[in-house]
mmCIF file of C-alpha atoms in Angstrom:
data_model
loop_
_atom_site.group_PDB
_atom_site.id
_atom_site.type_symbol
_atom_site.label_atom_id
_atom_site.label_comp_id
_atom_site.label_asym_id
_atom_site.label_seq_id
_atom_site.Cartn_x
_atom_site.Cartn_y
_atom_site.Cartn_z
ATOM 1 C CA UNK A 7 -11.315 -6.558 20.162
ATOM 2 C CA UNK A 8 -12.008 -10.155 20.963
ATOM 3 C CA UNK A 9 -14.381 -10.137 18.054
ATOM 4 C CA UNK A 10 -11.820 -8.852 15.699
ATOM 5 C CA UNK A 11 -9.424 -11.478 16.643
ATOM 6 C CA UNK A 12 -12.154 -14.378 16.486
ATOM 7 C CA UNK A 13 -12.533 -13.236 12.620
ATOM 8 C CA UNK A 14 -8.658 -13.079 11.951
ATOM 9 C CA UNK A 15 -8.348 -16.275 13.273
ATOM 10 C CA UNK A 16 -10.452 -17.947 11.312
ATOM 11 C CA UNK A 17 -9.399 -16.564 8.536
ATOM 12 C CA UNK A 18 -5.488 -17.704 9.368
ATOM 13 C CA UNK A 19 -7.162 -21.138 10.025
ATOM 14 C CA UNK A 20 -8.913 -21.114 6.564
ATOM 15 C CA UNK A 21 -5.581 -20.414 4.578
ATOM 16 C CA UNK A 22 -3.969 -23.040 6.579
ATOM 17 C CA UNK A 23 -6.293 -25.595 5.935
ATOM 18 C CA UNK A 24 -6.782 -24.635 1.580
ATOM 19 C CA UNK A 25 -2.742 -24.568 1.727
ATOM 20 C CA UNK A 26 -2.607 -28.266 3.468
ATOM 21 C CA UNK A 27 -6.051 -30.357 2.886
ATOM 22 C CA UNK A 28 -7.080 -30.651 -0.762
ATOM 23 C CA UNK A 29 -10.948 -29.321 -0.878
ATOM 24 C CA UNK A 30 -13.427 -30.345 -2.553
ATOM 25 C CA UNK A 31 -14.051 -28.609 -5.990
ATOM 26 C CA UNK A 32 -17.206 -27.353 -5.174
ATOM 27 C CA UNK A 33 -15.977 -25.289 -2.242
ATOM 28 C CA UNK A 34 -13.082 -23.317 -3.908
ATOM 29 C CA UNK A 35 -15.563 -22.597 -6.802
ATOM 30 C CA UNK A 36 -15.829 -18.804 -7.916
ATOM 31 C CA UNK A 37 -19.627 -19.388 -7.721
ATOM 32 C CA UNK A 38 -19.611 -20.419 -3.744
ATOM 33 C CA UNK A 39 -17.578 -16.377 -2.616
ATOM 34 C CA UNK A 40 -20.318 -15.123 -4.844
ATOM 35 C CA UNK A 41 -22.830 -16.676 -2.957
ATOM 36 C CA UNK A 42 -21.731 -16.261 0.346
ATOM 37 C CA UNK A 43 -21.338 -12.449 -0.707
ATOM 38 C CA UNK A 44 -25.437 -12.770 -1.513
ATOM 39 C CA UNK A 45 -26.244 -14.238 1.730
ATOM 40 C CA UNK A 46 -23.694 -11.607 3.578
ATOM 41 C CA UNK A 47 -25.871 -8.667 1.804
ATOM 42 C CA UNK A 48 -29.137 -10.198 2.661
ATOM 43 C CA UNK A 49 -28.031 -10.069 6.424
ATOM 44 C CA UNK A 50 -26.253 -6.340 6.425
ATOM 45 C CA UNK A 51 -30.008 -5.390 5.108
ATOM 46 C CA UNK A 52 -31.276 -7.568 7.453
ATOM 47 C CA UNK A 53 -29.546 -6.044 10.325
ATOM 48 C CA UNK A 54 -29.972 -2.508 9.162
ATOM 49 C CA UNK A 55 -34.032 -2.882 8.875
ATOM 50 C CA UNK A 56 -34.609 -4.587 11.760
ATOM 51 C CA UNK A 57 -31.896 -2.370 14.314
ATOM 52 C CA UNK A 58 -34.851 -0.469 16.596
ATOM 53 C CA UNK A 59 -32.361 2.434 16.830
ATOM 54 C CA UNK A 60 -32.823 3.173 12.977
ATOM 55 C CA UNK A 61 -35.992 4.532 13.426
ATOM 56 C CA UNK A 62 -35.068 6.694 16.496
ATOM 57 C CA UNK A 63 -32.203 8.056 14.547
ATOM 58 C CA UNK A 64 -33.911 8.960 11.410
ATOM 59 C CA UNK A 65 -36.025 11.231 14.016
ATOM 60 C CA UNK A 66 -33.169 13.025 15.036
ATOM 61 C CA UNK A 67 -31.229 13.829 11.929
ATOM 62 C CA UNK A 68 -30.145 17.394 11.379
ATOM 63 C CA UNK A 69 -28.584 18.334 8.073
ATOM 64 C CA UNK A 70 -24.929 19.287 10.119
ATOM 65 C CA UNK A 71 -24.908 15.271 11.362
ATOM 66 C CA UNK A 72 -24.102 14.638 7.870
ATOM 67 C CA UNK A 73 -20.579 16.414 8.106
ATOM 68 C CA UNK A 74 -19.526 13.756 10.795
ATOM 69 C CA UNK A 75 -19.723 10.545 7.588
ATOM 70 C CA UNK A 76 -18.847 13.386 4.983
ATOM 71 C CA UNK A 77 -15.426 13.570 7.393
ATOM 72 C CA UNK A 78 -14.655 10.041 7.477
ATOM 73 C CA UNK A 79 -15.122 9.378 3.704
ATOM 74 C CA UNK A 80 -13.662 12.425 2.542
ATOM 75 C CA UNK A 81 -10.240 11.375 5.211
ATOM 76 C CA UNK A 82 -10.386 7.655 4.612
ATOM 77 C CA UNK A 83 -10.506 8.366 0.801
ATOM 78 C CA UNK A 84 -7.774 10.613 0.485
ATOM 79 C CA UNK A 85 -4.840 9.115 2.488
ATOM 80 C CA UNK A 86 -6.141 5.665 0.359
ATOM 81 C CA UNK A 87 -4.934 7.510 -2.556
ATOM 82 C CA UNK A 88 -2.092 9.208 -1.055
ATOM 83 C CA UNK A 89 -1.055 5.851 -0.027
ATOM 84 C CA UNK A 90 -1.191 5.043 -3.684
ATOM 85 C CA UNK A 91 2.054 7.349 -4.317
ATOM 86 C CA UNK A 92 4.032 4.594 -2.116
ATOM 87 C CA UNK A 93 2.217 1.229 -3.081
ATOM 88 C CA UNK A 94 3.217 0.766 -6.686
ATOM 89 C CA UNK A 95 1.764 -2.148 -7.270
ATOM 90 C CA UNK A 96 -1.878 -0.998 -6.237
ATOM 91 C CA UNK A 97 -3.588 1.946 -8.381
ATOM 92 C CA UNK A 98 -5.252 4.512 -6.877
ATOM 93 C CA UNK A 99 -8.631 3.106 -7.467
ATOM 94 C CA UNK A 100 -7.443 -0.102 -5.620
ATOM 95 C CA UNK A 101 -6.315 1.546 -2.421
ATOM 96 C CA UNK A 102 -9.759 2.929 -2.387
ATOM 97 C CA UNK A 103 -11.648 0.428 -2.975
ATOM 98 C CA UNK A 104 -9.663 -1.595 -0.011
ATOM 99 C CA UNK A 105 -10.160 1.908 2.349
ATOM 100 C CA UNK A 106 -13.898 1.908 1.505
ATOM 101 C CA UNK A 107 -13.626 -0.795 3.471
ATOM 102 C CA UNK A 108 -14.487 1.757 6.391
ATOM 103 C CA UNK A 109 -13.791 -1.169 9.017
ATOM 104 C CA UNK A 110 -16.208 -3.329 7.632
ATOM 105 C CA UNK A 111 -13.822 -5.948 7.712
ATOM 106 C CA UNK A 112 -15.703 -8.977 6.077
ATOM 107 C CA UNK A 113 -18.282 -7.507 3.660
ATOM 108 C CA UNK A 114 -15.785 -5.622 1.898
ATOM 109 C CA UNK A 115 -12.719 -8.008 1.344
ATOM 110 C CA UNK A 116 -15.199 -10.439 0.014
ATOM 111 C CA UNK A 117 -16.530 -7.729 -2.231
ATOM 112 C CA UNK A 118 -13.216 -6.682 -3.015
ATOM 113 C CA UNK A 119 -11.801 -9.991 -4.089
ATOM 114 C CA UNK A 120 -15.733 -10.811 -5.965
ATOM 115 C CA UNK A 121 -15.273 -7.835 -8.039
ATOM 116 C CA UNK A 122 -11.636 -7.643 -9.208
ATOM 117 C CA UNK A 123 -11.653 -11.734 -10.240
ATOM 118 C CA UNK A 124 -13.048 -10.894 -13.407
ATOM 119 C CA UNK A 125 -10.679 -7.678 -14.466
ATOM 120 C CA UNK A 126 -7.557 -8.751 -12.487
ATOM 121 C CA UNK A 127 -7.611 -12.833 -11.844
ATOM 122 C CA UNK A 128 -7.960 -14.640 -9.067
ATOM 123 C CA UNK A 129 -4.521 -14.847 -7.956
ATOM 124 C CA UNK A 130 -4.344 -10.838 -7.429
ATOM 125 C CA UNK A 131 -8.096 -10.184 -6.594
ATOM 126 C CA UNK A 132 -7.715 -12.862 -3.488
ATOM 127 C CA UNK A 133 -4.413 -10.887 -2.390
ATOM 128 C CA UNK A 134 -6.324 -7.389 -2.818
ATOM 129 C CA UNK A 135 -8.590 -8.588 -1.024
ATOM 130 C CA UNK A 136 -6.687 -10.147 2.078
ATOM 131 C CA UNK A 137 -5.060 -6.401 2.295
ATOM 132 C CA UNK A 138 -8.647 -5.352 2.813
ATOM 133 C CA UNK A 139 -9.593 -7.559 5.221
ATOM 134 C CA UNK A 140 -6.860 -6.906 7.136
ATOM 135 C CA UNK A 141 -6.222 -3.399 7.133
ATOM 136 C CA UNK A 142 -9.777 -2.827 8.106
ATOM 137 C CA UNK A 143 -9.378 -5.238 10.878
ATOM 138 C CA UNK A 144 -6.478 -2.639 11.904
ATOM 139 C CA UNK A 145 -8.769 0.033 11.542
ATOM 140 C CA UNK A 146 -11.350 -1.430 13.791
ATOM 141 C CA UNK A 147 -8.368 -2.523 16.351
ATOM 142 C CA UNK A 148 -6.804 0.962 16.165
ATOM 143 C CA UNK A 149 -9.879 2.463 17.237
ATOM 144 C CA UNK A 150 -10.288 0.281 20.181
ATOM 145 C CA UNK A 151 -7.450 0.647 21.418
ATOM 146 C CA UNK A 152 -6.650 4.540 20.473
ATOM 147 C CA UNK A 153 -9.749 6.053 21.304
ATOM 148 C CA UNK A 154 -8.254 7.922 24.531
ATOM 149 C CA UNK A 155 -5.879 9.422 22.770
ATOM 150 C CA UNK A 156 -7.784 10.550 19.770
ATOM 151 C CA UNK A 157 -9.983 11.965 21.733
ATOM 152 C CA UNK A 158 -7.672 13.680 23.635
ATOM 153 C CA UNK A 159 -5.322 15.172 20.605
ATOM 154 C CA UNK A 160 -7.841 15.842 17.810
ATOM 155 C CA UNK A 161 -11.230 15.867 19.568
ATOM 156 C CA UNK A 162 -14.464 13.757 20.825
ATOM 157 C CA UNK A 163 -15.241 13.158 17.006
ATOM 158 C CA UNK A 164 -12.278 12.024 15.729
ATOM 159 C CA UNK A 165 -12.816 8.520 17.553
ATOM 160 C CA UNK A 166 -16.092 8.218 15.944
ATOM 161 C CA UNK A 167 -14.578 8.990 12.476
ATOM 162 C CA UNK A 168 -11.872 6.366 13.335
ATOM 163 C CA UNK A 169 -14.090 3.904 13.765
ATOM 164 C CA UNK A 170 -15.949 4.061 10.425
ATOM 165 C CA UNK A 171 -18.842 1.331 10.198
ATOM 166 C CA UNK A 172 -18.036 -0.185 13.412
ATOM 167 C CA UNK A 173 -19.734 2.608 15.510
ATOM 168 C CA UNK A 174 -22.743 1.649 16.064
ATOM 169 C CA UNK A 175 -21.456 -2.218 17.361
ATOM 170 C CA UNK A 176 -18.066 -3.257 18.422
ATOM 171 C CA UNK A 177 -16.293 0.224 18.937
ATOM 172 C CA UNK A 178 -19.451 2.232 20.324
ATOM 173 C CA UNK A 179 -18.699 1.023 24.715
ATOM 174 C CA UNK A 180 -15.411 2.185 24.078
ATOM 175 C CA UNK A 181 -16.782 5.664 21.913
ATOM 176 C CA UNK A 182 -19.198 5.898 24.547
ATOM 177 C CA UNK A 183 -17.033 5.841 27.650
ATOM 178 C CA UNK A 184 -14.203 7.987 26.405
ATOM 179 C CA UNK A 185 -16.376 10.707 24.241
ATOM 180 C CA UNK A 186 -19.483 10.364 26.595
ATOM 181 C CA UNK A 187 -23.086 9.208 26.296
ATOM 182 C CA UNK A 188 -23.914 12.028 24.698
ATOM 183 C CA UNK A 189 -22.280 11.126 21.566
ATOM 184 C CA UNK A 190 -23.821 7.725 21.270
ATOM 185 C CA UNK A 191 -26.650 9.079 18.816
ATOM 186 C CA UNK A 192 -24.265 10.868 16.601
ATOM 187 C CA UNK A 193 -21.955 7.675 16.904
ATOM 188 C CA UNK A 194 -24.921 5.576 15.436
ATOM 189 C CA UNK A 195 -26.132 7.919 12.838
ATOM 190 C CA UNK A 196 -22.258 7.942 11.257
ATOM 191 C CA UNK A 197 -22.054 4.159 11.208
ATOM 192 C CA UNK A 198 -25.294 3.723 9.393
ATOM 193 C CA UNK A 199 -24.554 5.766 6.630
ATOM 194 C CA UNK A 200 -21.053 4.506 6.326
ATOM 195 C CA UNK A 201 -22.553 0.751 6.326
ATOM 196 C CA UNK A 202 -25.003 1.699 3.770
ATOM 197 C CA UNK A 203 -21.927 3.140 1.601
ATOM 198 C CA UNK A 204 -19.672 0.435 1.850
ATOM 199 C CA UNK A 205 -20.558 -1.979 -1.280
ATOM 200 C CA UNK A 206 -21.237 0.802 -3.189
ATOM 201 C CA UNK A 207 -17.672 2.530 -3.090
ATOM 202 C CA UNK A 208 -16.547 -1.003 -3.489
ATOM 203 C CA UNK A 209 -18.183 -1.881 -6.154
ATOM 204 C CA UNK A 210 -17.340 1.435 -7.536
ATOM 205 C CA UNK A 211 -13.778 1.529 -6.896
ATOM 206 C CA UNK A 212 -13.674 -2.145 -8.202
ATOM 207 C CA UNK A 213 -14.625 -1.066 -11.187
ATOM 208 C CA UNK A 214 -12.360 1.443 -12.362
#
């Protein structure tokens, strides 16, 4: 949780200080997000390839592991576009691209405002993109602290689901004591796969 709040606070602190210090030109350029996005990809592959519990859990995959991510896209994506029927101003493409998000708080509201610049201007694209970053943030927080009782109403998975890309980091101690160490393999196997998806439903939700 502390994480999550180090991240919202800087962000807070970064539209305080574009909103009172005049920047330089070169920082607020459309060409420096779309860098830091590059250098943000580089790592997530970075991360993934060198994580010595990739290997482990390639080992163990059986073909029923996959319904665990199949779950948490297949939920995430549909109340996104229920959610559509009450946000008026957001199409249903938008509220999935910002639920593709799957917790993945800062890759995909940087994506998110990258990608809908061009079609949308910047003006919209930055708020889109603020609604992702924070209501993945909320997803991530959620899961912290509602674990217990997910687990108790809808089952040891549904935490896991909850927690979308943050499984295999900042929610997994929390996963782990409330679902058990058992599910600490399954826990990792859904967060790599719904890492690995994340710019691509972005990107393709973005596009649309």
């Amino acid at each position: 949780m502390a994480g999550s709040l180090l991240i919202a606070g800087f962000f807070v602190f970064g539209c305080l200080l574009g909103w009172a210090c005049p920047l330089p030109s070169w920082v607020v350029r459309p060409e420096a997000s779309l860098y830091a996005l590059y250098v943000l990809m580089f790592l997530v592959g970075l991360s993934l390839g060198s994580d010595k519990r990739l290997k482990e859990t390639l080992r163990q995959i059986r073909p029923r592991l996959l319904l665990v991510p199949l779950a948490t896209w297949t939920g995430t994506l549909s109340f996104c576009a229920l959610a559509a029927v009450l946000l008026k101003k957001w199409s249903v493409w938008e509220c999935m691209a910002v639920g593709s998000g799957f917790a993945y708080y800062s890759l995909s509201s940087v994506l998110v405002t990258q990608m809908k610049e061009a079609s949308s201007g910047l003006v919209v694209a930055a708020e889109l993109g603020t609604i992702a970053l924070v209501a993945n943030i909320l997803r991530e927080l959620f899961t912290l602290t509602g674990a217990p009782f997910m687990y108790r109403v809808f089952g040891k998975l549904a935490p896991i689901c909850a927690g979308g890309a943050t499984t295999m980091d900042t929610t997994l101690p929390v996963i782990t004591q409330v679902c058990g160490k058992e599910m600490v393999f399954v826990s990792i196997f859904h967060a790599v796969l719904v890492d690995f998806s994340v710019p691509f439903l972005v990107s393709f939700f973005c596009s649309l």
